[in-house]
Coordinates of C-alpha atoms and ligand atoms in Angstrom, one line a residue:
M27 CA 104.0 21.7 91.3
K28 CA 104.8 22.8 87.7
I29 CA 106.2 26.1 87.3
G30 CA 107.7 28.3 84.7
I31 CA 110.1 31.2 85.2
I32 CA 110.7 33.7 82.7
G33 CA 113.7 35.7 82.9
T34 CA 116.9 34.3 84.3
G35 CA 119.3 36.8 85.8
Y36 CA 120.7 37.5 88.9
V37 CA 116.5 36.9 90.4
G38 CA 115.1 34.8 87.8
L39 CA 118.0 32.1 87.9
T40 CA 118.0 31.9 92.0
T41 CA 114.2 31.7 92.2
G42 CA 113.8 29.1 89.4
T43 CA 117.0 26.9 91.3
C44 CA 115.6 27.3 94.5
L45 CA 111.6 26.6 93.8
A46 CA 113.3 23.3 92.5
E47 CA 115.7 22.5 95.3
L48 CA 112.4 22.7 96.9
G49 CA 111.1 19.7 94.7
H50 CA 109.0 21.7 92.2
D51 CA 108.8 20.8 88.4
V52 CA 110.7 24.4 87.1
T53 CA 111.4 25.3 83.5
C54 CA 113.2 28.8 83.2
V55 CA 112.3 30.5 79.7
D56 CA 115.1 33.7 78.6
N57 CA 114.8 34.7 75.0
D58 CA 118.9 35.4 74.8
P59 CA 120.8 32.3 73.0
K60 CA 123.7 32.9 74.5
K61 CA 122.7 32.8 78.3
L62 CA 120.6 29.6 77.2
E63 CA 123.7 28.5 75.9
K64 CA 125.8 28.5 79.2
L65 CA 122.3 27.1 80.9
Q66 CA 122.0 24.1 79.1
A67 CA 125.5 23.3 79.6
G68 CA 125.3 23.5 83.0
K69 CA 127.1 26.7 83.6
S70 CA 125.3 29.6 85.5
P71 CA 126.3 33.2 83.7
I72 CA 126.5 34.9 86.7
F73 CA 128.3 34.8 89.5
E74 CA 126.5 33.5 92.4
P75 CA 127.6 31.4 95.7
G76 CA 126.3 28.1 95.6
L77 CA 124.2 28.9 92.7
E78 CA 126.0 26.6 89.9
E79 CA 125.8 23.4 92.4
L80 CA 122.1 23.4 93.0
M81 CA 121.6 24.0 89.1
A82 CA 123.4 20.8 88.8
K83 CA 122.0 18.9 91.9
N84 CA 118.3 19.6 90.2
S85 CA 119.1 19.7 87.0
Q86 CA 120.3 16.1 86.8
A87 CA 117.2 15.2 89.2
G88 CA 115.3 16.2 86.2
R89 CA 113.7 19.3 88.2
L90 CA 115.1 22.1 86.0
T91 CA 115.3 22.8 82.2
F92 CA 115.8 25.7 80.3
T93 CA 114.1 26.7 77.0
A94 CA 114.0 29.2 74.7
D95 CA 110.2 28.2 73.6
I96 CA 107.9 30.3 76.0
K97 CA 105.1 28.6 74.9
P98 CA 105.0 25.3 76.0
V99 CA 106.4 26.8 79.5
I100 CA 103.5 28.9 79.7
A101 CA 100.5 25.4 78.6
A102 CA 102.2 23.1 80.9
S103 CA 102.5 25.2 84.3
E104 CA 100.3 25.8 86.8
V105 CA 102.2 28.7 88.1
I106 CA 104.6 31.2 85.6
F107 CA 107.3 33.6 87.5
I108 CA 108.1 37.0 85.9
C109 CA 111.5 37.3 86.6
V110 CA 112.9 40.1 83.3
N111 CA 114.6 43.5 83.7
T112 CA 112.7 46.4 84.9
P113 CA 115.4 49.1 84.1
P114 CA 115.5 52.6 85.0
K115 CA 114.0 55.0 81.9
K116 CA 116.6 58.1 81.5
D117 CA 113.7 60.3 83.3
G118 CA 113.9 57.4 86.3
H119 CA 110.6 55.8 85.3
A120 CA 111.2 52.1 85.5
D121 CA 111.3 51.2 81.8
L122 CA 108.2 48.1 81.9
K123 CA 108.4 47.0 78.0
Y124 CA 110.0 43.5 79.0
V125 CA 107.6 42.9 81.3
E126 CA 104.3 44.5 78.9
H127 CA 106.0 41.9 76.6
V128 CA 106.1 38.6 78.6
A129 CA 102.5 39.4 79.8
R130 CA 101.6 39.0 75.6
E131 CA 103.7 35.9 75.5
I132 CA 101.5 34.4 78.7
A133 CA 98.5 36.1 76.9
E134 CA 99.3 34.2 73.8
G135 CA 100.2 30.8 75.9
I136 CA 97.7 30.2 78.0
N137 CA 95.4 27.3 77.6
G138 CA 91.7 26.5 79.3
E139 CA 93.6 26.4 82.9
Y140 CA 94.2 28.2 85.6
K141 CA 97.1 30.2 85.6
V142 CA 98.6 32.3 88.7
I143 CA 100.9 34.9 87.5
V144 CA 103.5 36.0 89.9
D145 CA 105.3 39.2 89.2
K146 CA 108.8 38.3 91.0
S147 CA 110.6 41.6 89.2
T148 CA 111.0 44.8 91.3
V149 CA 107.8 46.9 89.5
P150 CA 106.6 49.9 90.7
V151 CA 103.2 49.7 92.4
K152 CA 99.7 49.4 89.9
T153 CA 101.8 47.0 87.6
A154 CA 100.0 44.2 88.5
E155 CA 96.3 45.9 87.9
K156 CA 98.6 46.5 84.1
V157 CA 99.6 43.2 83.7
Y158 CA 96.4 41.8 84.4
E159 CA 94.9 44.0 81.8
T160 CA 97.3 43.2 79.0
I161 CA 96.9 39.6 79.7
K162 CA 93.0 39.9 79.5
R163 CA 93.5 41.6 76.4
Y164 CA 95.5 39.6 74.2
S165 CA 94.2 36.1 75.7
R166 CA 91.3 33.8 74.9
P167 CA 88.4 34.8 76.1
D168 CA 87.9 32.4 78.4
A169 CA 91.3 32.4 80.3
Q170 CA 91.7 32.4 83.5
F171 CA 94.3 33.6 85.8
D172 CA 95.1 36.1 88.3
V173 CA 98.4 38.0 88.7
V174 CA 100.0 38.1 92.0
S175 CA 102.4 40.4 93.7
N176 CA 105.4 38.1 95.4
P177 CA 108.8 39.9 96.1
E178 CA 112.0 38.9 96.4
F179 CA 114.3 40.0 98.8
L180 CA 117.5 38.7 97.9
K181 CA 121.1 40.3 97.5
E182 CA 123.5 39.2 94.7
G183 CA 126.1 37.5 96.6
T184 CA 123.8 35.8 99.2
A185 CA 121.0 35.1 96.6
V186 CA 120.7 31.3 97.4
Q187 CA 120.8 31.6 101.2
D188 CA 118.8 35.0 101.2
T189 CA 115.8 32.7 98.9
L190 CA 115.7 29.5 100.9
E191 CA 116.2 31.0 104.4
P192 CA 113.8 34.0 103.6
D193 CA 113.4 36.7 106.4
R194 CA 109.7 36.7 105.6
I195 CA 107.5 35.5 102.3
V196 CA 105.5 38.6 101.0
I197 CA 102.3 37.4 98.9
G198 CA 100.5 39.5 97.5
V199 CA 96.8 38.4 96.0
D200 CA 93.4 39.3 95.6
S201 CA 92.1 36.3 95.0
K202 CA 91.9 33.1 97.5
R203 CA 92.3 30.4 95.1
A204 CA 95.7 32.3 93.8
E205 CA 96.3 32.6 97.4
A206 CA 96.2 29.0 97.7
V207 CA 98.0 28.2 94.6
M208 CA 100.8 30.7 96.0
L209 CA 101.3 28.8 99.5
A210 CA 101.1 25.4 98.5
C211 CA 104.1 26.6 95.7
Y212 CA 106.0 27.9 99.2
Q213 CA 105.0 25.2 101.5
P214 CA 108.1 23.1 101.5
L215 CA 110.2 26.5 102.5
I216 CA 106.8 27.3 105.2
D217 CA 107.5 23.5 106.7
K218 CA 111.6 23.6 106.4
T219 CA 111.8 27.0 107.9
H220 CA 109.4 28.5 109.6
A221 CA 109.4 32.2 107.7
P222 CA 106.9 34.5 108.2
V223 CA 104.3 34.6 105.5
K224 CA 102.5 38.0 104.9
I225 CA 99.2 37.4 102.8
T226 CA 98.3 41.3 101.8
S227 CA 96.5 42.8 98.8
V228 CA 98.4 42.8 95.2
K229 CA 99.2 46.4 96.1
S230 CA 100.7 46.1 99.4
A231 CA 103.1 44.0 98.3
E232 CA 104.2 45.9 95.5
L233 CA 104.6 48.9 98.0
I234 CA 106.9 46.6 100.5
K235 CA 109.5 46.1 97.9
H236 CA 110.1 49.5 97.2
G237 CA 109.8 50.4 100.6
A238 CA 112.3 48.2 102.2
N239 CA 115.0 49.0 99.1
T240 CA 114.1 52.8 100.5
F241 CA 114.6 52.3 103.5
L242 CA 117.7 50.4 103.6
A243 CA 119.0 53.3 101.1
T244 CA 117.9 55.3 103.5
K245 CA 120.0 53.8 106.3
I246 CA 123.1 53.7 104.2
S247 CA 122.8 57.6 102.4
F248 CA 122.3 58.4 107.0
A249 CA 125.6 56.1 107.2
N250 CA 127.4 58.5 104.5
L251 CA 125.8 61.5 106.5
I252 CA 127.4 61.2 109.4
A253 CA 130.9 59.9 108.0
Q254 CA 130.7 63.7 106.3
T255 CA 130.1 65.0 109.8
C256 CA 132.5 62.8 111.3
E257 CA 135.2 64.0 108.9
A258 CA 134.0 67.7 109.5
V259 CA 134.8 67.5 113.2
G260 CA 137.6 64.6 113.2
A261 CA 135.3 62.0 115.0
D262 CA 135.0 58.7 114.2
A263 CA 132.2 57.4 112.4
L264 CA 132.9 53.9 112.8
E265 CA 132.4 54.0 116.4
V266 CA 129.4 56.5 116.3
L267 CA 127.5 54.3 113.9
E268 CA 128.1 51.3 116.1
A269 CA 127.2 52.9 119.0
I270 CA 124.0 54.2 117.0
G271 CA 123.4 50.9 115.8
L272 CA 123.5 49.2 118.9
D273 CA 120.0 50.5 119.2
E274 CA 117.3 47.9 118.7
R275 CA 115.0 49.8 117.2
I276 CA 117.7 50.9 114.8
G277 CA 120.1 47.8 114.1
S278 CA 123.5 47.8 113.2
Q279 CA 123.1 46.6 109.3
F280 CA 123.0 49.0 106.0
L281 CA 125.1 52.0 108.4
K282 CA 128.4 51.3 107.1
P283 CA 129.4 54.7 105.2
G284 CA 131.7 54.3 101.8
I285 CA 132.1 55.3 98.4
G286 CA 127.3 55.0 98.4
F287 CA 125.2 52.4 97.3
G288 CA 125.4 50.7 93.9
G289 CA 124.0 47.9 92.2
S290 CA 121.2 47.7 90.1
C291 CA 118.4 47.8 92.7
F292 CA 119.2 50.8 95.7
P293 CA 119.6 53.0 92.4
K294 CA 117.0 52.4 90.7
D295 CA 114.3 51.3 92.6
I296 CA 114.2 54.7 95.1
A297 CA 114.3 56.2 91.3
A298 CA 111.0 54.7 90.6
Y299 CA 109.6 55.0 93.5
K300 CA 110.6 59.0 93.2
K301 CA 108.5 58.8 90.1
T302 CA 105.7 57.1 91.9
L303 CA 105.2 60.3 94.6
E304 CA 105.1 62.4 91.3
V305 CA 102.8 61.1 89.7
L306 CA 100.6 60.5 93.0
D307 CA 100.9 64.8 93.2
L308 CA 103.5 63.7 96.1
N309 CA 106.6 64.6 98.3
P310 CA 109.8 63.4 96.6
D311 CA 112.0 65.4 98.6
F312 CA 113.2 62.8 100.5
I313 CA 114.2 60.7 98.4
E314 CA 116.2 63.4 96.3
A315 CA 117.8 63.9 99.8
I316 CA 119.1 59.8 99.4
E317 CA 120.0 59.9 95.9
A318 CA 121.8 63.6 96.4
L319 CA 123.9 61.8 99.7
N320 CA 124.9 58.9 97.4
E321 CA 126.3 61.0 94.9
E322 CA 128.2 63.5 97.1
A323 CA 130.0 60.0 99.0
R324 CA 131.3 59.2 95.1
N325 CA 132.1 63.0 94.8
R326 CA 133.6 63.5 98.1
F327 CA 136.1 60.4 97.9
I328 CA 137.3 61.7 94.3
H329 CA 137.7 65.3 95.6
K330 CA 139.9 63.6 98.3
I331 CA 142.3 61.5 95.8
E332 CA 141.8 65.3 94.1
K333 CA 143.5 67.1 96.5
E334 CA 146.0 65.0 98.0
L335 CA 147.6 64.0 94.7
W336 CA 147.4 67.3 93.7
V337 CA 148.0 67.0 89.5
L338 CA 146.9 63.4 88.3
D339 CA 148.3 63.6 85.1
G340 CA 150.3 60.7 83.8
K341 CA 150.0 59.4 87.1
R342 CA 149.9 55.8 88.2
I343 CA 146.9 54.6 90.1
A344 CA 146.0 51.2 91.5
V345 CA 142.4 50.6 91.8
L346 CA 141.4 47.8 93.6
G347 CA 137.5 46.2 93.3
L348 CA 135.4 46.9 90.3
T349 CA 132.0 45.3 91.9
F350 CA 129.4 47.2 93.4
K351 CA 129.7 45.3 96.6
P352 CA 131.9 41.8 97.3
N353 CA 130.8 38.7 96.2
T354 CA 129.4 39.4 92.8
D355 CA 130.7 39.8 89.3
D356 CA 127.9 42.4 88.6
I357 CA 129.3 46.1 88.1
R358 CA 125.7 47.7 87.5
N359 CA 126.0 51.0 89.0
A360 CA 129.5 50.2 90.8
P361 CA 131.0 53.1 92.1
A362 CA 134.3 52.0 91.0
L363 CA 133.2 53.0 87.6
T364 CA 132.0 56.2 88.1
I365 CA 136.0 56.9 90.5
I366 CA 137.7 55.3 87.6
K367 CA 136.1 57.3 84.7
K368 CA 136.6 60.5 86.8
L369 CA 140.1 60.0 87.7
Q370 CA 141.2 59.3 84.0
L371 CA 139.5 62.6 82.6
D372 CA 142.4 63.9 85.0
G373 CA 144.6 62.3 83.2
A374 CA 145.4 59.3 85.7
K375 CA 146.7 55.9 84.7
I376 CA 144.8 53.4 86.0
I377 CA 145.7 49.9 86.7
T378 CA 142.5 47.6 88.9
Y379 CA 142.2 44.5 89.8
D380 CA 138.7 42.2 90.9
P381 CA 138.4 38.8 91.7
Q382 CA 134.8 38.2 89.6
G383 CA 133.9 41.7 87.8
M384 CA 136.8 42.4 84.8
G385 CA 135.3 40.5 82.5
N386 CA 132.2 42.6 82.9
A387 CA 134.1 45.6 83.4
Q388 CA 136.3 44.9 79.8
Q389 CA 132.3 46.3 78.1
E390 CA 132.2 49.7 80.2
L391 CA 136.0 50.4 80.6
S392 CA 138.8 51.6 78.5
D393 CA 142.3 52.2 78.3
I394 CA 142.6 50.3 81.5
E395 CA 145.4 47.8 82.4
Y396 CA 143.8 44.8 83.9
A397 CA 146.5 43.2 86.9
T398 CA 146.4 39.5 87.3
D399 CA 146.4 40.0 91.3
P400 CA 146.5 42.9 93.9
Y401 CA 149.8 43.0 94.2
D402 CA 150.3 43.3 90.4
A403 CA 147.8 46.5 90.2
I404 CA 149.8 48.2 93.2
K405 CA 153.6 47.8 92.1
S406 CA 155.3 51.5 91.4
A407 CA 151.3 52.9 91.7
E408 CA 151.7 56.6 93.2
A409 CA 148.4 55.4 95.3
L410 CA 146.3 53.0 96.0
V411 CA 142.4 53.3 95.6
I412 CA 140.1 50.3 97.1
C413 CA 136.0 50.3 95.6
T414 CA 135.5 46.8 96.7
E415 CA 136.0 45.2 100.2
W416 CA 136.7 42.1 98.7
D417 CA 137.9 39.7 102.0
E418 CA 140.8 39.1 99.7
F419 CA 141.4 42.8 99.7
K420 CA 141.2 42.7 104.0
K421 CA 143.9 40.2 104.4
L422 CA 146.6 42.0 101.9
D423 CA 150.2 42.2 104.1
L424 CA 150.7 46.2 104.2
D425 CA 154.8 45.7 104.3
K426 CA 154.1 44.6 100.8
I427 CA 152.1 47.1 99.7
K428 CA 154.5 49.6 101.3
S429 CA 157.4 48.3 99.3
L430 CA 155.6 47.9 96.0
M431 CA 154.5 51.1 95.6
A432 CA 155.6 54.0 94.6
T433 CA 154.3 56.4 97.2
P434 CA 152.4 55.0 99.9
I435 CA 149.0 56.3 99.9
I436 CA 145.9 54.3 100.3
F437 CA 142.2 55.8 99.8
D438 CA 140.3 53.7 101.3
G439 CA 136.4 53.8 99.8
R440 CA 134.9 50.8 102.5
N441 CA 137.0 51.3 105.8
I442 CA 138.7 47.8 105.5
F443 CA 141.7 48.9 106.8
N444 CA 142.5 50.3 110.1
P445 CA 144.0 54.0 110.0
K446 CA 146.3 53.5 113.4
Q447 CA 147.6 49.9 111.5
M448 CA 148.3 52.6 108.5
A449 CA 149.8 55.2 110.2
E450 CA 152.3 52.9 112.2
K451 CA 152.6 50.8 109.0
G452 CA 154.2 54.9 108.1
I453 CA 151.1 54.8 104.9
K454 CA 149.6 57.9 104.1
Y455 CA 145.8 56.6 105.3
F456 CA 142.6 58.3 104.0
G457 CA 139.5 56.6 104.9
V458 CA 135.8 57.5 104.7
G459 CA 134.5 59.8 108.1
R460 CA 137.8 58.6 109.9
Ligands
LIG295 C1 116.4 42.7 86.9 C2 116.0 44.3 88.4 O1 117.3 44.2 88.2 C3 115.8 43.6 89.4 O2 114.9 44.9 90.0 C4 114.0 42.5 89.5 O3 113.4 42.7 90.6 C5 114.4 41.7 88.0 O4 115.2 41.9 87.0 P1 118.2 40.6 87.3 O5 117.7 39.4 87.7 O6 119.5 41.2 88.1 O7 117.2 41.7 88.0 O8 117.7 41.3 85.3 P2 118.7 40.5 84.4 O9 119.7 40.0 85.1 O10 119.0 41.4 83.4 O11 117.6 39.4 84.0 C6 116.4 39.4 83.4 C7 116.6 38.8 82.3 O12 115.2 38.1 81.4 C8 117.8 38.4 81.2 O13 118.4 36.7 81.6 C9 117.0 38.4 79.6 O14 117.5 38.0 79.1 C10 115.0 37.7 79.9 N1 114.5 38.2 79.1 C11 114.6 39.7 79.2 C12 113.5 37.5 78.5 O15 113.7 36.5 78.4 N2 113.2 37.7 78.0 C13 112.1 38.9 77.8 O16 111.0 39.9 77.2 C14 113.3 40.2 78.2
LIG296 C1 119.9 44.9 97.4 C2 118.6 44.7 98.6 O1 119.6 44.5 99.9 C3 117.8 43.4 98.6 O2 117.1 43.1 99.8 C4 117.2 43.5 97.2 O3 116.4 42.7 96.9 C5 117.8 43.6 95.8 O4 118.4 44.6 96.2 P1 121.6 43.7 96.2 O5 121.5 45.6 95.2 O6 122.5 42.9 95.7 O7 120.4 43.9 97.1 O8 123.1 44.5 97.3 P2 123.4 45.6 99.1 O9 123.7 44.5 99.5 O10 121.7 45.7 99.3 O11 123.8 46.6 98.9 C6 123.3 47.1 98.1 C7 124.7 48.3 97.6 O12 124.8 49.2 99.0 C8 125.8 48.4 97.4 O13 126.8 49.1 96.6 C9 126.3 48.2 99.4 O14 128.3 48.1 99.0 C10 125.8 49.7 99.4 N1 126.0 49.3 101.1 C11 125.4 48.1 101.6 C12 126.8 50.2 101.8 O15 127.4 51.8 100.8 N2 126.6 50.5 102.9 C13 126.0 49.3 103.8 O16 126.6 49.6 104.7 C14 125.6 48.8 103.0

């Protein structure tokens, strides 16, 4: 099938590349010239394991191209995926200006042929209705199209795998014609993986995405609440949560306590869902509790550092990890940024290292030193703060850490080390909930 992808961020680029891998003829559109230049040179603008290789393979096979020119792509494509960003507004509502902008561009490009417009971006329920109205308003009177919701469930760091081996495929359609087109689009993936396909109404599909992300965020905030309780009574959160997670009804994933969830999705999606509830005159307290616990996770960790180090002014603190989680270069809403900025306010001198995040961090952080490797960061530090659980950090040599640091104190926001082992080594250690 001929497919157009509008927006080549984490979502669009992964979706487009994977659809090309399934054999479709995919053209990706983006209005950012810098991004396009990279893409056309075969480079991925983001760090996502396996993506660049798959891009190269499919570009060489002639199934994947990149352009800034949206109109011909709309005219040529049978299915058009909207994958532009939906950032949060100051009040928490999802900002849908890019979605509306693209809807208008699509409207102008529609020719006499039937088109399926797919909302892939995470949007509040009933956005598809608005997209439909917008396209109707700005397109030729005889335009034939349907608007479909087909949420993605990819996680950064495993985006390719999540797309090519999905837990489920959700297709929200209100017309049989669109359903047939969407099934044809996903048939190669369904044949290959036998992934369950849920055909729902458009509104249900939109809610599934916000619902799933809210539930996952709930699990994390719950884990952080258990961690607080454990700290208060001297229990071990990892033992408690592991045993809780062994109940199949609960499951062990997304029960890791730490410094709270970040990234471009959970914070903005639960804020947008909260706004949906408010607009519908429903009770938003539940979401507020998740958000409050998430903020507390960062704040309590910062307080732990402040309490132990007492005066931070002039102290050299090494921070390992800047990205919101490992295996990505994404620093959007990363806990590390909040923590670093607060320590800097206290007067601390921060030296940091991250395997992928330092480039992006340069636009966000100031007065900070970037190290060439973890040991370089740790050298002469009066404390080590771990904000992201990169594998590289888990393998660090504890004896070397101890000998390099001015005072061996570790604040481990992701529980990558074992408190007992730390005690044996004579390193003062603070995990979360342990
Ligand atoms: C974002 C959201 O985080 C996610 O929740 C949503 O489902 C999809 O959008 P992401 O892919 O990470 O995901 O966004 P981003 O990396 O910002 O990429 C969006 C792309 O769209 C950018 O490359 C931007 O240049 C492009 N864009 C934006 C257009 O091509 N046209 C526009 O009008 C607006
Ligand atoms: C998320 C959803 O998982 C995905 O399905 C959706 O499509 C997009 O949003 P992503 O934001 O890429 O994906 O990252 P995810 O792996 O979900 O992690 C989000 C945050 O939660 C990270 O900051 C991570 O450190 C944190 N987290 C995750 C915890 O603190 N504890 C956990 O147990 C799991």
